[in-house]
Coordinates of C-alpha atoms in Angstrom, one line a residue:
Chain A
X1 CA 49.5 -97.3 -49.4
X2 CA 47.3 -94.4 -48.9
X3 CA 50.2 -91.9 -48.5
X4 CA 52.4 -90.9 -51.1
X5 CA 55.5 -89.1 -51.0
X6 CA 57.1 -87.2 -54.2
X7 CA 60.8 -85.7 -54.2
X8 CA 61.5 -82.8 -52.8
X9 CA 61.4 -80.5 -55.9
X10 CA 64.7 -78.3 -56.9
X11 CA 64.3 -74.9 -55.5
X12 CA 64.4 -73.3 -58.9
X13 CA 62.2 -74.5 -61.7
X14 CA 64.3 -72.6 -64.6
X15 CA 66.8 -76.3 -63.3
X16 CA 63.6 -78.2 -64.2
X17 CA 65.5 -79.9 -67.3
X18 CA 68.5 -80.7 -65.6
X19 CA 66.7 -81.9 -63.0
X20 CA 65.3 -84.7 -64.9
X21 CA 68.4 -85.4 -66.8
X22 CA 70.2 -86.7 -63.9
X23 CA 66.9 -88.5 -62.9
X24 CA 67.2 -90.8 -65.6
X25 CA 70.9 -90.9 -65.3
X26 CA 70.8 -92.3 -61.9
X27 CA 68.1 -95.0 -63.0
X28 CA 70.1 -96.0 -65.9
X29 CA 72.8 -96.2 -63.4
X30 CA 71.3 -98.2 -61.7
X31 CA 69.2 -100.8 -64.5
X32 CA 72.4 -100.9 -65.9
X33 CA 74.7 -102.4 -63.2
X34 CA 72.6 -103.2 -61.6
X35 CA 73.8 -106.7 -61.7
X36 CA 76.2 -107.6 -58.6
X37 CA 79.6 -108.6 -60.0
X38 CA 80.3 -111.2 -57.0
X39 CA 84.2 -110.8 -58.6
X40 CA 83.9 -107.3 -57.5
X41 CA 85.4 -104.8 -60.4
X42 CA 83.0 -102.7 -61.9
X43 CA 84.2 -101.5 -65.6
X44 CA 81.6 -98.7 -65.8
X45 CA 83.8 -95.8 -63.1
X46 CA 86.6 -95.5 -64.9
X47 CA 85.2 -94.1 -67.8
X48 CA 83.0 -92.0 -65.6
X49 CA 85.5 -90.8 -63.3
X50 CA 87.5 -89.8 -67.1
X51 CA 83.9 -87.9 -68.1
X52 CA 84.1 -86.0 -65.0
X53 CA 87.4 -84.8 -65.1
X54 CA 86.7 -81.9 -67.5
X55 CA 84.8 -79.8 -64.5
X56 CA 87.5 -80.6 -62.0
X57 CA 85.1 -82.2 -59.2
X58 CA 86.6 -84.2 -56.5
X59 CA 84.1 -86.1 -54.3
X60 CA 85.5 -87.5 -50.6
X61 CA 87.9 -91.1 -51.3
X62 CA 89.0 -90.1 -54.6
X63 CA 92.3 -90.3 -54.9
X64 CA 93.3 -86.6 -56.4
X65 CA 97.2 -87.9 -56.7
X66 CA 100.0 -90.3 -55.9
X67 CA 102.4 -88.0 -56.9
X68 CA 105.1 -87.6 -53.6
X69 CA 106.1 -83.7 -54.9
X70 CA 102.5 -82.1 -54.0
X71 CA 102.3 -81.5 -50.2
X72 CA 98.4 -81.6 -48.8
X73 CA 95.9 -78.5 -47.9
X74 CA 92.7 -78.2 -46.9
X75 CA 90.1 -80.7 -47.5
X76 CA 92.7 -83.7 -48.0
X77 CA 93.9 -86.4 -46.5
X78 CA 97.5 -88.8 -47.0
X79 CA 95.9 -92.5 -46.6
X80 CA 97.4 -94.0 -44.2
X81 CA 98.8 -97.3 -45.9
X82 CA 99.9 -95.0 -49.3
X83 CA 101.2 -91.6 -49.5
X84 CA 98.3 -90.4 -52.1
X85 CA 96.4 -87.7 -51.8
X86 CA 93.1 -87.6 -51.0
X87 CA 90.6 -85.8 -51.2
X88 CA 88.2 -85.8 -48.1
X89 CA 85.3 -83.2 -49.4
X90 CA 83.3 -82.3 -52.3
X91 CA 84.5 -80.0 -54.5
X92 CA 86.7 -78.0 -56.8
X93 CA 91.3 -78.6 -56.3
X94 CA 92.6 -75.2 -56.1
X95 CA 96.5 -75.4 -56.1
X96 CA 99.1 -73.5 -55.1
X97 CA 102.4 -73.6 -55.7
X98 CA 102.4 -77.5 -54.2
X99 CA 99.8 -77.3 -52.2
X100 CA 97.0 -79.3 -53.1
X101 CA 93.7 -77.9 -51.5
X102 CA 90.1 -78.7 -52.3
X103 CA 88.0 -76.0 -52.5
X104 CA 84.5 -77.6 -50.8
X105 CA 81.5 -77.1 -52.7
X106 CA 79.1 -75.7 -49.4
X107 CA 81.2 -75.3 -46.4
X108 CA 80.4 -73.0 -42.6
X109 CA 82.7 -70.2 -42.9
X110 CA 86.0 -70.9 -41.2
X111 CA 87.2 -68.1 -39.8
X112 CA 90.7 -66.0 -41.1
X113 CA 92.8 -63.6 -39.1
X114 CA 91.7 -60.1 -40.3
X115 CA 88.2 -60.9 -41.5
X116 CA 85.0 -58.6 -40.8
X117 CA 82.2 -60.7 -39.1
X118 CA 79.3 -59.3 -38.0
X119 CA 77.9 -61.8 -34.8
X120 CA 75.5 -62.3 -32.0
X121 CA 76.6 -63.0 -28.8
X122 CA 75.1 -65.9 -27.0
X123 CA 77.2 -66.3 -24.0
X124 CA 79.0 -63.6 -21.2
X125 CA 81.5 -64.8 -19.4
X126 CA 83.7 -62.8 -16.4
X127 CA 86.1 -61.4 -18.6
X128 CA 85.0 -61.9 -22.5
X129 CA 81.7 -62.8 -24.7
X130 CA 81.0 -65.9 -27.1
X131 CA 80.0 -64.8 -29.7
X132 CA 78.1 -66.7 -32.6
X133 CA 79.9 -66.0 -36.1
X134 CA 78.4 -69.2 -37.5
X135 CA 81.5 -70.8 -37.5
X136 CA 82.0 -74.8 -36.4
X137 CA 82.8 -72.8 -33.0
X138 CA 82.1 -69.6 -31.3
X139 CA 84.4 -66.6 -31.4
X140 CA 86.1 -65.2 -28.4
X141 CA 85.5 -61.2 -27.5
X142 CA 87.4 -60.7 -24.6
X143 CA 87.0 -57.4 -22.8
X144 CA 90.0 -56.1 -23.0
X145 CA 89.9 -55.9 -26.9
X146 CA 86.7 -53.9 -26.7
X147 CA 86.8 -49.5 -26.9
X148 CA 85.8 -49.1 -23.2
X149 CA 83.4 -45.6 -23.0
X150 CA 85.4 -42.3 -22.1
X151 CA 88.1 -43.3 -24.8
X152 CA 90.8 -45.0 -25.6
X153 CA 93.8 -43.8 -23.0
X154 CA 90.9 -45.2 -20.4
X155 CA 92.0 -48.0 -18.3
X156 CA 90.1 -51.3 -17.7
X157 CA 88.4 -52.0 -14.3
X158 CA 87.5 -54.4 -11.9
X159 CA 83.7 -52.5 -12.4
X160 CA 84.1 -52.6 -16.1
X161 CA 83.9 -56.4 -15.1
X162 CA 81.4 -56.6 -13.4
X163 CA 78.8 -54.7 -15.9
X164 CA 79.9 -56.4 -18.7
X165 CA 76.3 -57.0 -19.6
X166 CA 76.0 -52.9 -20.2
X167 CA 78.5 -53.0 -23.2
X168 CA 77.1 -56.4 -25.2
X169 CA 74.4 -58.8 -23.5
X170 CA 73.0 -62.3 -25.0
X171 CA 71.5 -61.4 -28.1
X172 CA 73.1 -58.5 -29.0
X173 CA 74.7 -57.8 -32.6
X174 CA 78.1 -56.5 -33.9
X175 CA 80.6 -55.8 -36.3
X176 CA 83.8 -57.0 -35.4
X177 CA 88.1 -58.4 -36.6
X178 CA 89.8 -62.0 -36.3
X179 CA 92.0 -61.2 -34.4
X180 CA 93.9 -64.0 -34.2
X181 CA 93.5 -67.8 -33.9
X182 CA 94.1 -70.6 -31.7
X183 CA 95.5 -73.6 -33.9
X184 CA 92.1 -75.3 -32.7
X185 CA 90.3 -73.1 -35.5
X186 CA 88.8 -71.3 -32.5
X187 CA 89.2 -67.1 -33.1
X188 CA 89.4 -64.0 -31.2
X189 CA 87.5 -60.8 -32.0
X190 CA 88.6 -57.1 -31.7
X191 CA 86.3 -54.3 -32.1
X192 CA 89.3 -51.6 -31.4
X193 CA 87.5 -48.7 -33.5
X194 CA 85.0 -46.7 -34.1
X195 CA 84.2 -48.7 -36.7
X196 CA 83.2 -51.7 -35.3
X197 CA 80.8 -52.3 -32.8
X198 CA 77.4 -53.1 -32.2
X199 CA 74.6 -52.7 -34.0
X200 CA 71.2 -50.9 -34.2
X201 CA 68.8 -49.6 -36.6
X202 CA 68.8 -52.4 -39.3
X203 CA 68.4 -55.9 -40.0
X204 CA 70.1 -58.5 -40.6
X205 CA 70.5 -61.5 -43.2
X206 CA 72.2 -64.9 -42.9
X207 CA 73.3 -65.9 -46.4
X208 CA 76.4 -69.0 -47.2
X209 CA 79.5 -67.1 -46.4
X210 CA 83.5 -67.9 -47.6
X211 CA 82.9 -71.7 -46.8
X212 CA 82.3 -72.0 -49.6
X213 CA 79.8 -72.3 -52.3
X214 CA 77.3 -69.1 -52.8
X215 CA 76.6 -65.8 -50.7
X216 CA 79.3 -63.3 -49.6
X217 CA 82.7 -63.5 -50.8
X218 CA 86.5 -61.6 -49.6
X219 CA 85.7 -58.7 -51.3
X220 CA 88.3 -54.9 -51.3
X221 CA 84.8 -53.4 -49.8
X222 CA 82.4 -55.8 -47.1
X223 CA 81.3 -52.3 -45.4
X224 CA 79.8 -49.2 -47.4
X225 CA 77.0 -46.4 -47.4
X226 CA 74.9 -46.1 -49.9
X227 CA 72.3 -43.2 -50.8
X228 CA 68.7 -44.9 -50.8
X229 CA 65.9 -44.3 -53.1
X230 CA 62.9 -43.1 -53.0
X231 CA 63.9 -39.9 -50.6
X232 CA 64.8 -42.7 -47.8
X233 CA 68.4 -41.3 -46.9
X234 CA 72.1 -42.7 -46.5
X235 CA 72.3 -47.1 -45.5
X236 CA 75.0 -48.3 -44.1
X237 CA 75.4 -51.9 -45.2
X238 CA 77.9 -54.5 -43.7
X239 CA 78.6 -57.2 -45.4
X240 CA 80.5 -59.6 -43.0
X241 CA 82.7 -62.6 -44.9
X242 CA 81.2 -65.1 -42.3
X243 CA 78.2 -64.6 -44.1
X244 CA 75.5 -62.6 -41.8
X245 CA 74.7 -59.3 -43.6
X246 CA 73.9 -56.6 -41.4
X247 CA 71.3 -53.9 -43.5
X248 CA 71.4 -50.6 -41.6
X249 CA 70.1 -46.8 -41.7
X250 CA 73.1 -44.5 -41.5
X251 CA 74.3 -42.8 -38.7
X252 CA 76.7 -40.0 -38.8
X253 CA 80.0 -41.7 -37.2
X254 CA 81.4 -41.4 -34.5
X255 CA 84.3 -40.6 -36.6
X256 CA 82.6 -38.0 -38.2
X257 CA 81.5 -36.7 -34.8
X258 CA 84.6 -35.9 -33.3
X259 CA 85.4 -34.4 -36.1
X260 CA 82.7 -31.9 -36.2
X261 CA 82.8 -31.9 -32.4
X262 CA 86.2 -30.7 -32.6
X263 CA 86.0 -28.0 -34.9
X264 CA 83.8 -26.5 -32.6
X265 CA 85.6 -26.4 -29.9
X266 CA 84.8 -28.6 -27.0
X267 CA 87.2 -30.4 -24.6
X268 CA 88.8 -33.8 -26.2
X269 CA 86.9 -35.7 -22.9
X270 CA 84.2 -34.1 -23.3
X271 CA 83.2 -35.5 -26.8
X272 CA 84.7 -37.9 -25.9
X273 CA 81.6 -39.4 -23.4
X274 CA 79.1 -38.1 -26.3
X275 CA 80.5 -40.7 -28.5
X276 CA 80.0 -43.0 -26.2
X277 CA 77.1 -43.2 -25.1
X278 CA 75.6 -44.2 -27.8
X279 CA 78.2 -46.5 -29.1
X280 CA 76.4 -49.5 -26.5
X281 CA 73.4 -48.4 -26.9
X282 CA 70.6 -51.1 -27.6
X283 CA 68.1 -48.2 -28.6
X284 CA 66.7 -47.7 -32.2
X285 CA 66.7 -44.3 -33.1
X286 CA 63.7 -43.7 -35.1
X287 CA 63.6 -44.8 -38.8
X288 CA 61.0 -43.2 -41.2
X289 CA 58.6 -45.5 -43.3
X290 CA 60.5 -45.5 -46.5
X291 CA 63.9 -46.1 -44.6
X292 CA 62.3 -49.4 -43.5
X293 CA 61.0 -50.1 -46.6
X294 CA 64.5 -49.6 -48.9
X295 CA 66.0 -51.3 -46.5
X296 CA 63.4 -54.2 -46.8
X297 CA 64.5 -54.1 -50.6
X298 CA 68.1 -54.4 -49.9
X299 CA 67.6 -57.1 -47.7
X300 CA 65.2 -58.7 -50.7
X301 CA 68.1 -58.3 -53.3
X302 CA 70.7 -60.2 -51.1
X303 CA 68.6 -62.9 -50.9
X304 CA 67.5 -63.4 -55.0
X305 CA 70.9 -63.2 -55.3
X306 CA 71.2 -65.6 -52.7
X307 CA 68.9 -67.9 -54.5
X308 CA 69.8 -68.0 -57.8
X309 CA 73.5 -69.3 -57.0
X310 CA 74.6 -65.1 -57.5
X311 CA 77.9 -63.8 -55.2
X312 CA 76.7 -60.9 -52.8
X313 CA 79.2 -58.4 -53.2
X314 CA 79.5 -54.4 -52.9
X315 CA 79.6 -54.2 -57.4
X316 CA 76.3 -57.4 -57.8
X317 CA 74.3 -55.3 -54.3
X318 CA 74.0 -51.9 -55.8
X319 CA 74.1 -52.7 -59.4
X320 CA 70.9 -55.7 -57.6
X321 CA 69.3 -52.7 -55.8
X322 CA 69.4 -50.3 -58.8
X323 CA 67.6 -52.8 -60.9
X324 CA 64.8 -53.8 -58.2
X325 CA 64.3 -50.1 -57.8
X326 CA 63.7 -49.9 -61.5
X327 CA 61.4 -53.1 -61.4
X328 CA 59.4 -51.0 -58.8
X329 CA 58.9 -48.7 -60.9
X330 CA 57.7 -50.3 -63.3
X331 CA 55.6 -52.3 -61.9
X332 CA 52.6 -51.5 -60.2
X333 CA 51.2 -52.4 -57.1
X334 CA 51.5 -52.5 -53.8
X335 CA 53.6 -55.2 -52.6
X336 CA 56.7 -53.8 -55.1
X337 CA 59.0 -54.6 -52.1
X338 CA 58.6 -58.9 -53.0
X339 CA 61.4 -60.3 -55.2
X340 CA 60.6 -63.8 -54.2
X341 CA 60.1 -66.4 -57.1
X342 CA 59.4 -64.8 -60.0
X343 CA 61.1 -61.3 -59.5
X344 CA 64.0 -62.3 -57.9
X345 CA 64.3 -64.9 -60.9
X346 CA 64.3 -61.7 -63.8
X347 CA 66.4 -59.5 -61.0
X348 CA 69.0 -62.4 -61.7
X349 CA 68.3 -62.8 -65.4
X350 CA 69.0 -59.0 -65.6
X351 CA 72.4 -59.0 -63.5
X352 CA 73.9 -61.7 -65.6
X353 CA 73.3 -59.8 -68.9
X354 CA 71.0 -63.4 -69.7
Chain B
X1 CA 51.4 -112.3 -45.1
X2 CA 53.5 -115.2 -46.0
X3 CA 56.3 -115.2 -48.2
X4 CA 55.9 -117.5 -51.1
X5 CA 59.3 -119.1 -51.5
X6 CA 59.1 -121.9 -53.8
X7 CA 58.3 -119.8 -56.5
X8 CA 61.7 -118.3 -56.7
X9 CA 63.6 -121.6 -57.8
X10 CA 61.1 -121.7 -60.6
X11 CA 62.1 -118.3 -62.2
X12 CA 65.0 -117.2 -60.5
X13 CA 62.4 -114.5 -59.7
X14 CA 61.8 -112.7 -56.3
X15 CA 58.2 -111.1 -55.3
X16 CA 59.2 -107.7 -56.6
X17 CA 60.2 -109.8 -59.9
X18 CA 64.6 -108.8 -59.3
X19 CA 66.9 -111.2 -59.4
X20 CA 69.1 -112.1 -56.9
X21 CA 71.4 -109.6 -57.8
X22 CA 69.9 -106.6 -58.4
X23 CA 69.2 -103.3 -56.6
X24 CA 66.0 -101.5 -55.6
X25 CA 66.4 -98.1 -57.7
X26 CA 67.7 -95.4 -56.0
X27 CA 66.9 -92.1 -56.6
X28 CA 68.8 -89.4 -54.7
X29 CA 69.3 -85.7 -54.3
X30 CA 71.3 -84.0 -52.3
X31 CA 70.5 -80.1 -51.0
X32 CA 66.9 -79.5 -50.3
X33 CA 66.6 -77.4 -47.4
X34 CA 68.2 -74.8 -48.3
X35 CA 68.2 -72.9 -44.8
X36 CA 70.6 -76.3 -44.0
X37 CA 74.5 -76.6 -43.7
X38 CA 73.5 -80.3 -45.0
X39 CA 70.6 -82.0 -46.7
X40 CA 69.8 -84.8 -48.7
X41 CA 66.6 -86.9 -49.5
X42 CA 67.3 -90.6 -50.7
X43 CA 65.0 -93.2 -52.4
X44 CA 65.2 -97.0 -52.3
X45 CA 62.9 -98.4 -53.5
X46 CA 59.7 -97.6 -51.2
X47 CA 62.2 -96.8 -48.7
X48 CA 61.9 -92.9 -48.3
X49 CA 64.1 -90.7 -46.0
X50 CA 65.5 -87.5 -45.7
X51 CA 68.2 -86.0 -43.8
X52 CA 69.3 -82.9 -41.9
X53 CA 72.7 -82.2 -40.9
X54 CA 73.7 -78.9 -38.7
X55 CA 76.9 -78.1 -37.3
X56 CA 79.5 -78.6 -37.2
X57 CA 79.0 -75.8 -34.3
X58 CA 79.1 -75.1 -30.8
X59 CA 76.5 -75.4 -28.8
X60 CA 76.3 -72.6 -26.6
X61 CA 75.3 -72.4 -22.8
X62 CA 73.1 -75.3 -22.4
X63 CA 70.7 -74.6 -19.0
X64 CA 69.9 -76.7 -16.8
X65 CA 73.1 -78.9 -16.6
X66 CA 75.5 -76.7 -14.0
X67 CA 79.3 -75.2 -15.5
X68 CA 78.0 -77.0 -18.4
X69 CA 80.5 -74.7 -20.8
X70 CA 83.3 -77.1 -19.6
X71 CA 81.4 -80.1 -20.3
X72 CA 81.0 -79.4 -23.6
X73 CA 84.6 -77.8 -24.2
X74 CA 86.5 -80.9 -22.6
X75 CA 85.9 -82.7 -26.6
X76 CA 88.8 -82.8 -28.3
X77 CA 86.6 -83.9 -31.4
X78 CA 82.9 -83.3 -32.7
X79 CA 80.5 -85.5 -30.9
X80 CA 78.1 -86.2 -33.8
X81 CA 74.4 -86.6 -32.8
X82 CA 72.2 -88.5 -34.6
X83 CA 67.6 -88.5 -33.8
X84 CA 65.8 -90.6 -35.9
X85 CA 62.3 -90.1 -36.5
X86 CA 60.0 -92.0 -38.0
X87 CA 56.9 -90.7 -39.4
X88 CA 53.2 -92.9 -38.2
X89 CA 52.1 -92.8 -41.2
X90 CA 54.9 -94.5 -42.6
X91 CA 54.8 -98.5 -42.7
X92 CA 51.5 -99.5 -43.2
X93 CA 50.5 -100.2 -39.4
X94 CA 50.3 -96.9 -37.7
X95 CA 52.4 -97.6 -34.6
X96 CA 53.4 -95.7 -31.4
X97 CA 56.4 -94.9 -30.9
X98 CA 58.0 -93.2 -27.8
X99 CA 60.9 -91.2 -27.8
X100 CA 63.4 -94.0 -26.3
X101 CA 61.9 -96.4 -28.1
X102 CA 64.6 -99.2 -28.1
X103 CA 65.0 -99.9 -31.8
X104 CA 64.9 -95.8 -32.3
X105 CA 67.9 -95.7 -30.2
X106 CA 69.9 -98.7 -31.7
X107 CA 69.7 -96.9 -35.4
X108 CA 70.8 -93.9 -34.0
X109 CA 74.0 -95.4 -31.9
X110 CA 74.6 -97.3 -35.3
X111 CA 74.5 -94.6 -37.5
X112 CA 76.5 -92.0 -35.6
X113 CA 79.6 -94.6 -34.8
X114 CA 79.6 -95.2 -38.3
X115 CA 79.4 -91.7 -39.6
X116 CA 82.2 -91.1 -36.2
X117 CA 84.4 -93.3 -37.6
X118 CA 84.5 -91.8 -41.3
X119 CA 83.7 -88.4 -40.2
X120 CA 86.9 -86.3 -40.2
X121 CA 86.0 -84.6 -36.4
X122 CA 89.5 -84.0 -35.0
X123 CA 89.1 -81.3 -37.1
X124 CA 86.0 -79.5 -35.3
X125 CA 86.8 -80.0 -31.1
X126 CA 84.4 -78.3 -28.9
X127 CA 81.6 -78.7 -31.4
X128 CA 79.0 -80.9 -32.4
X129 CA 77.9 -82.3 -35.8
X130 CA 73.9 -82.9 -35.4
X131 CA 72.1 -85.4 -38.2
X132 CA 68.2 -85.4 -38.0
X133 CA 66.9 -88.1 -40.3
X134 CA 63.5 -88.1 -41.0
X135 CA 61.9 -91.4 -42.6
X136 CA 59.1 -90.7 -44.6
X137 CA 58.2 -94.5 -45.5
X138 CA 59.1 -97.8 -45.3
X139 CA 59.7 -101.0 -46.9
X140 CA 62.9 -102.8 -46.2
X141 CA 66.4 -102.2 -45.9
X142 CA 65.5 -98.8 -43.3
X143 CA 68.9 -98.8 -41.3
X144 CA 71.0 -99.0 -45.6
X145 CA 68.7 -95.5 -46.4
X146 CA 69.6 -94.0 -43.5
X147 CA 72.9 -94.7 -43.6
X148 CA 73.5 -93.6 -47.3
X149 CA 70.9 -90.5 -46.4
X150 CA 73.3 -89.4 -43.6
X151 CA 76.8 -89.6 -45.3
X152 CA 74.9 -87.9 -48.3
X153 CA 73.8 -85.1 -46.4
X154 CA 77.5 -84.9 -44.2
X155 CA 79.0 -84.4 -47.8
X156 CA 77.1 -81.8 -48.9
X157 CA 76.9 -80.2 -45.1
X158 CA 81.1 -79.8 -47.0
X159 CA 82.1 -81.9 -43.6
X160 CA 85.6 -84.0 -44.5
X161 CA 85.4 -87.5 -44.5
X162 CA 87.3 -90.6 -44.7
X163 CA 84.9 -92.3 -47.7
X164 CA 81.4 -92.4 -48.5
X165 CA 79.7 -95.0 -45.5
X166 CA 77.4 -96.2 -47.9
X167 CA 75.3 -99.5 -46.8
X168 CA 73.1 -102.4 -48.1
X169 CA 71.6 -105.2 -47.4
X170 CA 71.3 -109.1 -48.3
X171 CA 69.4 -111.8 -47.3
X172 CA 69.8 -115.4 -48.7
X173 CA 66.6 -117.3 -51.0
X174 CA 65.4 -119.9 -48.0
X175 CA 64.5 -119.8 -44.3
X176 CA 66.7 -120.5 -41.5
X177 CA 64.0 -123.5 -40.7
X178 CA 64.2 -124.7 -44.2
X179 CA 68.1 -125.6 -43.4
X180 CA 68.9 -125.2 -46.5
X181 CA 73.4 -125.0 -46.4
X182 CA 73.1 -123.7 -50.4
X183 CA 70.3 -121.3 -50.7
X184 CA 71.6 -118.3 -53.6
X185 CA 72.4 -115.0 -51.5
X186 CA 69.9 -112.0 -52.2
X187 CA 70.7 -108.3 -52.9
X188 CA 69.0 -105.4 -51.4
X189 CA 66.0 -106.8 -49.1
X190 CA 62.0 -105.4 -49.2
X191 CA 59.9 -105.0 -46.6
X192 CA 58.7 -108.5 -47.3
X193 CA 61.2 -110.4 -47.9
X194 CA 63.0 -109.1 -44.9
X195 CA 59.9 -110.1 -42.4
X196 CA 60.6 -113.5 -43.5
X197 CA 64.2 -114.2 -45.0
X198 CA 67.3 -113.8 -42.8
X199 CA 69.0 -110.9 -43.5
X200 CA 71.7 -107.8 -42.5
X201 CA 73.0 -104.9 -43.5
X202 CA 76.7 -104.3 -43.9
X203 CA 77.6 -101.1 -45.0
X204 CA 80.7 -99.9 -45.8
X205 CA 84.1 -97.6 -46.9
X206 CA 83.8 -96.1 -49.6
X207 CA 85.4 -98.5 -52.9
X208 CA 87.2 -100.7 -50.2
X209 CA 86.2 -103.8 -48.7
X210 CA 86.9 -102.1 -45.0
X211 CA 83.2 -103.0 -43.3
X212 CA 81.9 -99.4 -41.0
X213 CA 78.5 -101.6 -39.6
X214 CA 77.7 -105.3 -40.0
X215 CA 74.1 -105.9 -38.4
X216 CA 72.0 -109.4 -38.4
X217 CA 69.0 -109.5 -36.5
X218 CA 68.2 -112.7 -37.6
X219 CA 69.1 -116.7 -37.3
X220 CA 70.9 -117.9 -40.6
X221 CA 73.4 -121.2 -40.8
X222 CA 77.1 -119.5 -40.1
X223 CA 78.1 -121.2 -44.0
X224 CA 75.6 -119.1 -45.5
X225 CA 77.1 -115.6 -43.8
X226 CA 80.0 -115.3 -45.8
X227 CA 77.6 -115.0 -49.7
X228 CA 75.5 -112.7 -48.0
X229 CA 78.2 -110.4 -46.7
X230 CA 80.2 -110.9 -49.7
X231 CA 76.3 -109.5 -51.8
X232 CA 76.4 -106.9 -49.5
X233 CA 79.7 -105.4 -50.2
X234 CA 79.8 -105.7 -53.6
X235 CA 75.9 -103.9 -52.9
X236 CA 77.6 -101.3 -51.4
X237 CA 79.9 -100.7 -54.4
X238 CA 76.7 -100.5 -56.7
X239 CA 75.7 -97.2 -53.7
X240 CA 78.2 -95.9 -53.9
X241 CA 79.0 -95.3 -57.6
X242 CA 75.6 -93.8 -58.2
X243 CA 75.8 -91.5 -55.1
X244 CA 78.9 -90.4 -56.1
X245 CA 77.2 -89.3 -59.2
X246 CA 74.6 -87.4 -58.0
X247 CA 76.9 -85.2 -56.4
X248 CA 79.4 -84.8 -58.6
X249 CA 76.1 -83.9 -60.7
X250 CA 75.6 -81.5 -58.4
X251 CA 79.0 -80.6 -58.5
X252 CA 79.3 -79.7 -62.0
X253 CA 75.9 -77.8 -62.0
X254 CA 77.2 -75.3 -59.3
X255 CA 80.1 -75.1 -61.4
X256 CA 78.2 -74.5 -64.3
X257 CA 76.9 -72.2 -62.8
X258 CA 79.2 -70.5 -61.9
X259 CA 78.1 -70.4 -58.1
X260 CA 81.7 -72.0 -57.2
X261 CA 84.9 -71.0 -59.1
X262 CA 86.1 -73.7 -61.5
X263 CA 88.8 -75.6 -60.1
X264 CA 92.2 -76.8 -62.3
X265 CA 92.4 -80.5 -63.6
X266 CA 95.5 -82.0 -62.4
X267 CA 96.3 -82.5 -66.0
X268 CA 96.8 -78.5 -66.8
X269 CA 98.8 -77.9 -63.8
X270 CA 102.7 -78.2 -64.8
X271 CA 104.2 -80.7 -62.3
X272 CA 107.6 -78.4 -62.8

């Protein structure tokens, strides 16, 4: 055969040994029970199951329990003929009192009320936007759930509906909160806080979210401002629970601006207007080169964390960033922001303390 | 090149040295592409395919069709869309296959129906599960390999399903023309055998005997069919065992690395 197709290599070379081990067991498995038994029943199966139980991985079609006292949760179903609870995804079992559910090894994000998400507008409709938040359905953001420029007490009018695209247009990024869920799993977002709204002055990274596997995890703080190294000034970081991350130059929050202007004794209407003029702007501010470098360094840390199977949260990211800055100072060369490959592994090793 | 079946009765060995009931080597990997929702790579002998699953996700506004949003939105269950691309270099002769090749379309719809029956599509209304399969190398049992790869990728994507849909082929040792009613059945045909001998592809739902797909494109005496089907179904069980092991190994490794939180075994659950 003129062309040889080789199997894809493991992403991480450090686990090559483990991969080979599984290869061997593969071929063993196919050779030692390669003979079909017309009578059915492969004796190997049950013994293998038991050995795997210690890791509590269940796979689709595996009976978790046939005890009727348990209730089925996500990732499980009740087989129609018996009353046994059967797993429908590959993952680990979790239980809450009598509720058995299976957390998949990896899945798409499933929205929950109160989640902070970063999303992208994909469609503009008459009275709402459709937002891609990485879930199985598009989330919707009604016009009534955003802060209109001109203050909270402002009435929504038909002119707002007509110029809906001036607030958010297709492709715009925003940070929002899940306000409610429909019964079919669709989410409704709101940006009724000065913390939320349109995103600019930064960079977007998509990693896997709360569905399972590595990536962003729910934690106490999803949004924070940190001081960057090399005189880059403060940076804002938004870790959306859906796995979308936003890293941007810090701009004074509107609340801070209001407080400032209040002390300067301006009328309340004036200041709210001044705030709202920037609220839906798509124009980036001027960003210095050193700030851009630090933003991309943080982005590198995020991808390095994900590549090495580590969780992405405030603690890991801040520590990872300081580690990366230190690594860059020790190493010489122009490409000190790069955190892929070996450097990423080095970073991960430093973080996990191995 | 005609397949010499006369030698089979002497040593009971097939052209590639297997016995009648032996599978070829199956090698499978999941999560081969980090950026995809689910991905897999599968080799059954020299048949090599890879699969990428995107979704379930809701397609954005479709251009070209008027009022498209409403058309997709009325769906109560997820749609499974399968696309099969056969690489030009995959077989010995470079055959140009168009996008609307009839064989290709049939493969796609067979796989889509089989998956849709097993996947819990009712959990994802308005959405589409896009399964794209790429055939890198062909050596018989193509449909079976494609179904197995698609199942693995769906497991990797974390899409709930009733059970694995696993497939395998079965054949018979002598041609239809020989008229031999008592010919032995064969498991897992390679390309050479597929060309000469009658064969069928069977897919079952996991360990059960429930047949999800049964495709037979060749002439065969009805008396031989039962034996072939029995061998095929049994082969599916073996394939399920192998695929299940691949998923378990991956899961185990993820638990060991701490990527996924350790689950609770049923043993350490207090049952009061």
